[in-house]
Amino acid sequence: MSLPITRLLFAVALFAFFAEGCSTARTAKHVVLISLDGSRTDFYMDTSWPAPHLQRLKEEGVYAAGGIRSVFPSVTYPSHTTLVTGAFPARHGIYYNVPIGAKKGHWYWNENAIKCETLWKAVKDAGMTSGAVFWPVSVGAPINYNFPVRRVEAGETGNNLTIKLPFITPPGLLKDIEKKTGRKFTASDLTQDDYAQSKTIGTIACYIIKTYKPNLMAIHFVGIDHKEHEYGREGAPVREVVRVTDSLVGTVLQTIKEAGIEETTTVIVTGDHGFADNRAYFKPNVYLARHGLIKAHKWAAKFHAAGGSSFLYLGDKADSADVLDSVVALLKATPEYHQGYFRMLDRKTLDSIGADPHAFLALAMKEGISARNGTDGPASGKNDHGGGHGYDPAYPDLHTGFIAVGAGISAHKNIAGMGIKDVAPVVAKLLGLSFKAPDGVLIPGILADKGNK
């Protein structure tokens, strides 16, 4: 009888040991990941910006004074997918906002387009819960409480709210919020009028946090990006939307406190890309059309623009080498090339930065010069309205913000050398997830000493 009892006691001790190991590996019970689309370091490094909550968080936790690097192209959907996979676009498969050849209005909505593991799946596999509001490429994702991005496409009926209803989880989420708040959601709640969309995102996110307390909560505030596109980096409306967005971040922080989870929660505020002011445009397809490479119903070569970059696709793979040589030669002969409008990135370079593996060549535009797809009219011209992104993420203006504060995070510290690919490893480590980022690494200094071990 004594031997089984001994074995039982040993088993109990062993279980306790591993349970303790798991609990020490997990330094936060909740992570709230907030993405401010178009976020820049100015907002928390320069106190002239009306962002007191961001500036306070920066003083309390870890931050990147010089920002963190995006991906190439530095646009929203590839970037947000990198945030939750720790992978470059070449690995996760979301190369642009819009798939090549997609019908009008169709973007990368569905999570099943992602080719590697996501934090959503890792959280689910660990028996934890997750929530997301307006996170790109999240339709159909294994997220417990999800209000994804989905808009009306060509040929579809309805509006940007009704088209989204079948993809919200749980199905009664909006009705539950309406009962709690006494408000009725309409399509106007997803417009830019009076920052309605940003406020709606905040309302839904705070309800999920307070009601369900998910282990991972991801929130995507989009208003800053819209105003920067319209008014550039320094327009007065940009300052106003930063003020509104910062106040919504403050509301999220207050909700965490009211939910009783402040002491066990880590808050990460980051973004997808920075912004550059527009100065000019370039349409490389104009030259391809002039040289017969693009015709009315057939093309041998064609560029796909992504803001501050453009990617070359070839139609006939049999003579791809000759066509590629022709494209390179004709671009090198253009006045725009000699004026430094763009750099040409070959396939080897694209591989090294994790860009679209199907492109034969890419143009990295000079900061402030945007790429366009058109084949008619002048190949280039002045464009002094608004701002854009999609540029080489090495440009300092294209760096995005990063602040981390709360459970498991180091005391006030500036970190450098980080990219958005390195955010997912931080989240995974905090929650003790079995998750391996394909390209991201855990940057030293972000986590408190116990978390870095």
Coordinates of C-alpha atoms in Angstrom, one line a residue:
M1 CA 0.0 0.0 0.0
S2 CA 2.9 2.3 0.7
L3 CA 4.2 2.3 -2.8
P4 CA 1.1 3.5 -4.6
I5 CA 0.7 6.3 -1.9
T6 CA 4.3 7.3 -2.6
R7 CA 3.7 7.4 -6.3
L8 CA 0.6 9.4 -5.7
L9 CA 2.4 11.9 -3.6
F10 CA 5.2 12.1 -6.2
A11 CA 2.6 12.7 -8.9
V12 CA 1.0 15.5 -6.9
A13 CA 4.3 17.1 -6.3
L14 CA 5.3 16.8 -10.0
F15 CA 2.0 18.4 -11.0
A16 CA 2.5 21.2 -8.6
F17 CA 6.0 21.8 -10.0
F18 CA 4.8 22.0 -13.6
A19 CA 1.8 24.1 -12.6
E20 CA 4.1 26.6 -10.8
G21 CA 6.4 26.6 -13.9
C22 CA 3.5 27.5 -16.2
S23 CA 2.3 30.2 -13.8
T24 CA 5.8 31.8 -13.7
A25 CA 6.1 31.6 -17.5
R26 CA 2.9 33.6 -17.8
T27 CA 3.5 37.1 -16.5
A28 CA 0.2 38.6 -17.5
K29 CA -3.3 37.3 -17.5
H30 CA -4.5 39.8 -20.0
V31 CA -2.9 41.7 -22.9
V32 CA -4.7 44.6 -24.5
L33 CA -3.0 45.3 -27.9
I34 CA -4.0 48.6 -29.3
S35 CA -3.1 49.6 -32.9
L36 CA -3.4 53.2 -33.9
D37 CA -3.4 53.2 -37.6
G38 CA -0.8 55.7 -38.9
S39 CA 0.7 56.1 -35.4
R40 CA 3.9 58.1 -35.1
T41 CA 6.3 58.6 -32.3
D42 CA 5.6 62.4 -32.3
F43 CA 2.3 61.7 -30.5
Y44 CA 4.0 60.6 -27.3
M45 CA 7.5 62.1 -27.7
D46 CA 6.3 65.7 -28.4
T47 CA 4.1 67.2 -25.7
S48 CA 2.7 69.7 -28.2
W49 CA 0.5 66.9 -29.5
P50 CA -2.8 66.5 -27.6
A51 CA -2.2 63.0 -26.4
P52 CA -1.8 63.0 -22.6
H53 CA -2.7 59.3 -22.1
L54 CA -0.1 58.2 -24.6
Q55 CA 2.5 60.5 -23.1
R56 CA 1.7 59.2 -19.6
L57 CA 2.0 55.6 -20.7
K58 CA 5.3 56.4 -22.3
E59 CA 6.6 57.7 -19.0
E60 CA 5.4 54.7 -17.1
G61 CA 6.6 51.9 -19.3
V62 CA 8.8 50.8 -22.2
Y63 CA 8.7 52.9 -25.4
A64 CA 10.5 53.4 -28.7
A65 CA 11.6 57.0 -29.0
G66 CA 12.7 56.4 -32.6
G67 CA 9.7 54.2 -33.4
I68 CA 9.7 50.6 -34.8
R69 CA 9.9 49.5 -38.4
S70 CA 6.9 48.4 -40.4
V71 CA 7.1 45.9 -43.3
F72 CA 7.4 46.4 -47.1
P73 CA 5.1 47.7 -48.3
S74 CA 4.2 49.6 -45.2
V75 CA 0.4 49.4 -45.6
T76 CA -2.3 48.4 -43.2
Y77 CA -3.3 44.8 -43.9
P78 CA 0.2 43.2 -44.3
S79 CA 1.3 45.2 -41.2
H80 CA -1.6 44.1 -39.0
T81 CA -1.1 40.5 -40.1
T82 CA 2.6 40.8 -39.1
L83 CA 1.5 42.1 -35.7
V84 CA -0.4 38.9 -34.9
T85 CA 2.0 36.4 -36.6
G86 CA 5.5 37.8 -36.1
A87 CA 6.0 37.0 -39.8
F88 CA 6.9 39.1 -42.8
P89 CA 4.4 39.2 -45.7
A90 CA 6.4 36.6 -47.7
R91 CA 5.6 34.1 -44.9
H92 CA 2.1 35.1 -43.8
G93 CA 0.7 35.7 -47.4
I94 CA -1.0 39.0 -47.0
Y95 CA 1.2 41.0 -49.4
Y96 CA -1.0 44.1 -49.9
N97 CA -4.3 45.5 -48.7
V98 CA -6.0 44.2 -51.9
P99 CA -5.2 40.8 -53.5
I100 CA -3.8 41.1 -57.1
G101 CA -6.7 40.9 -59.6
A102 CA -9.4 41.3 -56.9
K103 CA -12.8 42.5 -57.8
K104 CA -13.7 46.1 -56.9
G105 CA -14.1 46.6 -53.2
H106 CA -12.5 43.3 -52.2
W107 CA -9.7 43.4 -49.7
Y108 CA -8.0 40.7 -47.7
W109 CA -10.9 40.2 -45.3
N110 CA -10.6 36.5 -44.4
E111 CA -8.3 35.0 -41.8
N112 CA -7.9 31.8 -43.8
A113 CA -5.7 33.7 -46.3
I114 CA -3.0 33.8 -43.6
K115 CA -0.4 31.1 -44.2
C116 CA 1.2 30.8 -40.8
E117 CA 0.0 30.5 -37.2
T118 CA -1.6 33.5 -35.5
L119 CA -1.8 34.6 -32.0
W120 CA -5.6 34.0 -32.2
K121 CA -4.9 30.2 -32.7
A122 CA -2.2 30.1 -30.0
V123 CA -4.6 31.7 -27.5
K124 CA -7.3 29.2 -28.4
D125 CA -5.0 26.2 -28.2
A126 CA -3.9 27.4 -24.7
G127 CA -7.5 27.3 -23.6
M128 CA -7.7 31.1 -23.3
T129 CA -10.0 33.6 -24.8
S130 CA -9.5 36.4 -27.3
G131 CA -11.3 39.5 -28.6
A132 CA -10.8 41.8 -31.5
V133 CA -12.4 45.0 -32.8
F134 CA -11.9 46.1 -36.4
W135 CA -8.7 44.1 -36.8
P136 CA -7.8 43.5 -40.5
V137 CA -7.9 40.0 -41.9
S138 CA -9.9 38.6 -39.0
V139 CA -13.1 37.4 -40.7
G140 CA -13.6 33.8 -39.6
A141 CA -10.7 33.9 -37.2
P142 CA -10.8 31.7 -34.0
I143 CA -11.6 34.8 -31.9
N144 CA -14.2 34.5 -29.2
Y145 CA -15.5 38.0 -29.4
N146 CA -14.9 39.5 -32.8
F147 CA -16.1 42.6 -34.6
P148 CA -14.0 42.3 -37.8
V149 CA -13.4 44.6 -40.8
R150 CA -15.6 43.7 -43.7
R151 CA -17.0 46.2 -46.2
V152 CA -19.4 46.0 -49.2
E153 CA -17.9 44.7 -52.4
A154 CA -19.0 45.2 -56.0
G155 CA -22.3 43.4 -56.6
E156 CA -23.2 43.1 -52.9
T157 CA -26.2 44.7 -51.3
G158 CA -26.5 46.3 -47.9
N159 CA -24.1 48.6 -46.0
N160 CA -20.9 48.4 -44.1
L161 CA -22.8 47.3 -41.0
T162 CA -25.3 44.8 -42.4
I163 CA -22.6 43.2 -44.5
K164 CA -20.6 42.6 -41.3
L165 CA -23.3 41.0 -39.2
P166 CA -22.8 37.4 -40.3
F167 CA -19.1 37.6 -39.3
I168 CA -19.5 39.0 -35.8
T169 CA -18.9 36.5 -32.9
P170 CA -20.8 35.7 -30.9
P171 CA -23.8 36.5 -33.2
G172 CA -25.7 38.4 -30.5
L173 CA -22.7 40.7 -29.5
L174 CA -24.2 43.9 -31.0
K175 CA -27.7 43.3 -29.5
D176 CA -26.1 42.7 -26.1
I177 CA -24.2 46.0 -26.3
E178 CA -27.4 47.8 -27.5
K179 CA -29.3 46.4 -24.4
K180 CA -26.5 47.4 -22.1
T181 CA -26.0 50.9 -23.5
G182 CA -29.5 51.7 -24.8
R183 CA -28.2 52.7 -28.2
K184 CA -29.0 51.3 -31.6
F185 CA -26.1 50.7 -34.1
T186 CA -26.6 51.9 -37.6
A187 CA -24.4 52.2 -40.7
S188 CA -23.7 55.8 -39.7
D189 CA -21.8 54.5 -36.7
L190 CA -19.1 53.3 -39.1
T191 CA -18.5 56.6 -40.9
Q192 CA -15.9 59.2 -40.4
D193 CA -18.5 61.9 -39.4
D194 CA -17.7 63.2 -36.0
Y195 CA -15.3 60.3 -35.5
A196 CA -18.2 58.0 -35.3
Q197 CA -16.3 54.9 -36.5
S198 CA -13.5 55.4 -33.9
K199 CA -16.1 55.9 -31.1
T200 CA -17.9 52.8 -32.2
I201 CA -14.7 50.8 -32.1
G202 CA -14.1 52.1 -28.6
T203 CA -17.6 51.3 -27.4
I204 CA -17.5 47.7 -28.6
A205 CA -14.0 47.1 -27.3
C206 CA -14.8 48.4 -23.9
Y207 CA -17.9 46.3 -23.6
I208 CA -15.9 43.1 -24.5
I209 CA -13.2 44.0 -22.0
K210 CA -15.6 44.7 -19.2
T211 CA -18.0 41.8 -19.9
Y212 CA -15.7 39.0 -21.0
K213 CA -12.2 40.0 -19.8
P214 CA -10.4 38.1 -22.7
N215 CA -6.8 37.1 -22.3
L216 CA -5.9 38.8 -25.5
M217 CA -7.8 41.9 -26.7
A218 CA -6.8 43.6 -30.0
I219 CA -8.2 47.0 -30.9
H220 CA -7.6 48.8 -34.2
F221 CA -8.4 52.5 -34.1
V222 CA -8.4 53.8 -37.7
G223 CA -9.2 57.6 -37.5
I224 CA -5.7 59.0 -37.5
D225 CA -4.8 57.2 -40.8
H226 CA -7.9 58.7 -42.5
K227 CA -7.0 62.3 -41.5
E228 CA -3.3 61.9 -42.4
H229 CA -4.3 60.7 -45.9
E230 CA -6.4 63.8 -46.3
Y231 CA -4.4 66.5 -44.6
G232 CA -0.8 65.2 -44.4
R233 CA 1.3 64.8 -41.2
E234 CA 0.8 68.2 -39.6
G235 CA -2.7 69.3 -40.6
A236 CA -4.9 70.7 -37.9
P237 CA -7.5 67.9 -38.3
V238 CA -4.8 65.4 -37.6
R239 CA -4.2 67.0 -34.2
E240 CA -7.9 66.8 -33.5
V241 CA -8.2 63.1 -34.4
V242 CA -5.1 62.4 -32.3
R243 CA -6.9 64.1 -29.4
V244 CA -10.0 62.1 -29.9
T245 CA -8.2 58.8 -30.4
D246 CA -6.0 59.4 -27.3
S247 CA -9.2 60.0 -25.3
L248 CA -10.5 56.7 -26.5
V249 CA -7.3 55.0 -25.4
G250 CA -7.9 56.6 -22.0
T251 CA -11.4 55.2 -21.9
V252 CA -10.0 51.7 -22.6
L253 CA -7.5 52.2 -19.7
Q254 CA -10.4 53.2 -17.4
T255 CA -12.4 50.2 -18.5
I256 CA -9.5 47.9 -17.6
K257 CA -9.5 49.4 -14.2
E258 CA -13.3 49.1 -13.8
A259 CA -13.1 45.5 -14.9
G260 CA -10.8 44.8 -12.0
I261 CA -8.0 43.4 -14.1
E262 CA -5.6 46.4 -14.1
E263 CA -2.9 44.7 -12.0
T264 CA -2.8 41.6 -14.2
T265 CA -3.0 43.4 -17.6
T266 CA -0.3 44.5 -20.0
V267 CA -1.3 47.3 -22.4
I268 CA 0.7 47.6 -25.7
V269 CA 0.0 50.6 -27.9
T270 CA 1.6 50.4 -31.3
G271 CA 0.7 50.9 -35.0
D272 CA 1.2 49.7 -38.5
H273 CA 3.2 52.4 -40.3
G274 CA 4.1 56.1 -40.1
F275 CA 3.3 58.7 -42.7
A276 CA 4.9 60.9 -45.3
D277 CA 3.6 64.1 -46.9
N278 CA 2.7 63.8 -50.6
R279 CA 4.9 65.8 -53.0
A280 CA 4.6 64.0 -56.4
Y281 CA 3.4 60.8 -58.1
F282 CA 4.9 58.3 -60.6
K283 CA 3.0 55.9 -62.9
P284 CA 5.5 53.3 -64.2
N285 CA 2.8 51.5 -66.2
V286 CA 2.7 54.5 -68.5
Y287 CA 6.1 53.6 -69.8
L288 CA 5.2 49.9 -70.0
A289 CA 2.2 50.8 -72.1
R290 CA 4.2 53.1 -74.4
H291 CA 6.6 50.2 -75.1
G292 CA 3.8 47.7 -75.8
L293 CA 4.2 45.7 -72.6
I294 CA 0.6 46.6 -71.6
K295 CA -2.1 46.5 -74.3
A296 CA -5.9 46.7 -74.2
H297 CA -6.6 43.1 -73.3
K298 CA -3.2 41.6 -72.7
W299 CA -0.1 42.5 -70.8
A300 CA 3.4 41.1 -70.6
A301 CA 4.4 43.2 -67.6
K302 CA 2.5 45.3 -65.2
F303 CA 3.2 47.2 -61.9
H304 CA 0.9 46.9 -58.9
A305 CA 1.1 50.1 -56.8
A306 CA 1.0 50.0 -53.0
G307 CA 1.3 53.7 -51.9
G308 CA 5.0 54.4 -51.8
S309 CA 6.0 51.3 -53.6
S310 CA 5.1 49.3 -56.8
F311 CA 5.6 45.6 -57.6
L312 CA 6.2 44.1 -61.0
Y313 CA 4.2 41.1 -62.3
L314 CA 5.0 39.4 -65.6
G315 CA 2.4 37.8 -67.8
D316 CA 4.3 35.2 -69.8
K317 CA 6.7 33.3 -67.6
A318 CA 8.4 31.6 -70.6
D319 CA 10.3 34.8 -71.6
S320 CA 10.3 36.4 -68.1
A321 CA 14.0 37.1 -68.1
D322 CA 13.9 39.0 -71.4
V323 CA 10.8 41.0 -70.3
L324 CA 12.3 41.8 -66.9
D325 CA 15.5 43.0 -68.6
S326 CA 13.4 45.2 -70.9
V327 CA 11.5 46.7 -68.0
V328 CA 14.7 47.5 -66.1
A329 CA 16.3 49.1 -69.2
L330 CA 13.3 51.3 -70.0
L331 CA 12.9 52.4 -66.4
K332 CA 16.6 53.3 -66.2
A333 CA 16.1 55.5 -69.2
T334 CA 13.3 57.5 -67.7
P335 CA 13.8 61.1 -66.4
E336 CA 12.1 60.0 -63.1
Y337 CA 14.9 57.4 -62.5
H338 CA 17.6 60.0 -63.0
Q339 CA 15.8 62.4 -60.7
G340 CA 15.8 59.8 -58.0
Y341 CA 12.1 59.2 -57.8
F342 CA 12.6 55.5 -57.1
R343 CA 15.0 52.7 -56.4
M344 CA 14.7 49.3 -58.1
L345 CA 14.7 46.3 -55.7
D346 CA 15.6 43.0 -57.3
R347 CA 14.3 39.6 -56.3
K348 CA 17.2 38.9 -53.9
T349 CA 16.6 42.1 -52.1
L350 CA 12.8 41.4 -51.8
D351 CA 13.6 38.0 -50.4
S352 CA 15.8 39.6 -47.7
I353 CA 13.0 41.9 -46.5
G354 CA 10.2 39.4 -46.7
A355 CA 8.2 41.0 -49.5
D356 CA 5.8 39.5 -52.0
P357 CA 7.5 36.3 -53.4
H358 CA 5.6 36.5 -56.6
A359 CA 6.8 39.9 -57.7
F360 CA 9.8 40.0 -60.1
L361 CA 10.9 43.5 -59.1
A362 CA 9.8 46.3 -56.9
L363 CA 10.1 50.1 -57.0
A364 CA 10.8 51.7 -53.6
M365 CA 9.7 55.3 -54.1
K366 CA 11.5 58.3 -52.7
E367 CA 9.7 59.5 -49.6
G368 CA 6.8 61.8 -50.6
I369 CA 6.5 60.3 -54.1
S370 CA 3.6 57.9 -54.5
A371 CA 3.2 55.2 -57.1
R372 CA 0.0 54.9 -59.2
N373 CA -1.4 52.2 -61.5
G374 CA -2.6 54.2 -64.4
T375 CA -1.4 53.8 -68.0
D376 CA -2.6 57.1 -69.5
G377 CA -1.5 60.7 -69.2
P378 CA 1.8 61.9 -67.9
A379 CA 4.1 59.4 -66.1
S380 CA 4.7 61.8 -63.2
G381 CA 3.5 65.1 -61.8
K382 CA 3.0 67.2 -58.7
N383 CA 0.9 65.9 -55.8
D384 CA 1.0 68.3 -52.8
H385 CA -2.2 67.1 -51.1
G386 CA -2.4 64.9 -48.1
G387 CA -0.1 62.1 -47.1
G388 CA 0.6 58.4 -47.7
H389 CA 2.6 55.3 -46.7
G390 CA 3.7 52.1 -48.3
Y391 CA 7.3 53.3 -48.5
D392 CA 10.5 51.6 -47.5
P393 CA 10.0 51.1 -43.7
A394 CA 13.6 52.2 -43.1
Y395 CA 12.5 55.8 -43.6
P396 CA 12.2 57.4 -40.1
D397 CA 8.9 59.1 -40.9
L398 CA 7.5 55.6 -41.7
H399 CA 8.4 54.2 -38.3
T400 CA 5.4 53.6 -36.1
G401 CA 4.9 54.0 -32.4
F402 CA 5.4 51.5 -29.6
I403 CA 4.6 51.7 -25.9
A404 CA 4.2 48.8 -23.4
V405 CA 3.1 49.2 -19.8
G406 CA 1.7 47.0 -17.0
A407 CA 2.1 43.4 -15.9
G408 CA 5.4 41.9 -16.9
I409 CA 6.9 45.0 -18.4
S410 CA 10.1 46.7 -17.4
A411 CA 10.2 50.1 -15.8
H412 CA 10.6 53.3 -17.8
K413 CA 13.0 52.5 -20.6
N414 CA 13.6 53.4 -24.3
I415 CA 14.3 50.5 -26.6
A416 CA 15.7 50.5 -30.1
G417 CA 16.1 48.1 -33.1
M418 CA 12.5 46.8 -33.0
G419 CA 10.1 46.0 -35.8
I420 CA 6.4 45.3 -35.8
K421 CA 7.4 41.7 -36.4
D422 CA 8.7 41.7 -32.9
V423 CA 5.4 42.5 -31.2
A424 CA 3.9 39.0 -31.4
P425 CA 6.8 37.5 -29.4
V426 CA 6.2 40.0 -26.6
V427 CA 2.5 39.0 -26.4
A428 CA 3.2 35.3 -26.6
K429 CA 5.8 35.5 -23.8
L430 CA 3.5 37.6 -21.5
L431 CA 0.7 35.1 -21.9
G432 CA 2.9 32.0 -21.8
L433 CA 1.8 30.8 -25.2
S434 CA 3.3 28.0 -27.1
F435 CA 4.0 30.2 -30.2
K436 CA 7.0 30.7 -32.4
A437 CA 7.2 33.8 -34.5
P438 CA 8.7 32.9 -37.9
D439 CA 10.6 36.3 -38.2
G440 CA 10.0 38.2 -35.0
V441 CA 12.3 38.0 -31.9
L442 CA 11.9 39.0 -28.3
I443 CA 13.8 42.3 -28.0
P444 CA 15.8 42.5 -24.8
G445 CA 14.7 45.0 -22.2
I446 CA 10.9 45.1 -22.9
L447 CA 9.9 42.5 -20.3
A448 CA 10.8 42.7 -16.6
D449 CA 13.7 40.5 -15.7
K450 CA 11.6 37.5 -14.8
G451 CA 9.8 37.7 -18.2
N452 CA 13.0 37.9 -20.2
K453 CA 14.4 34.6 -18.8

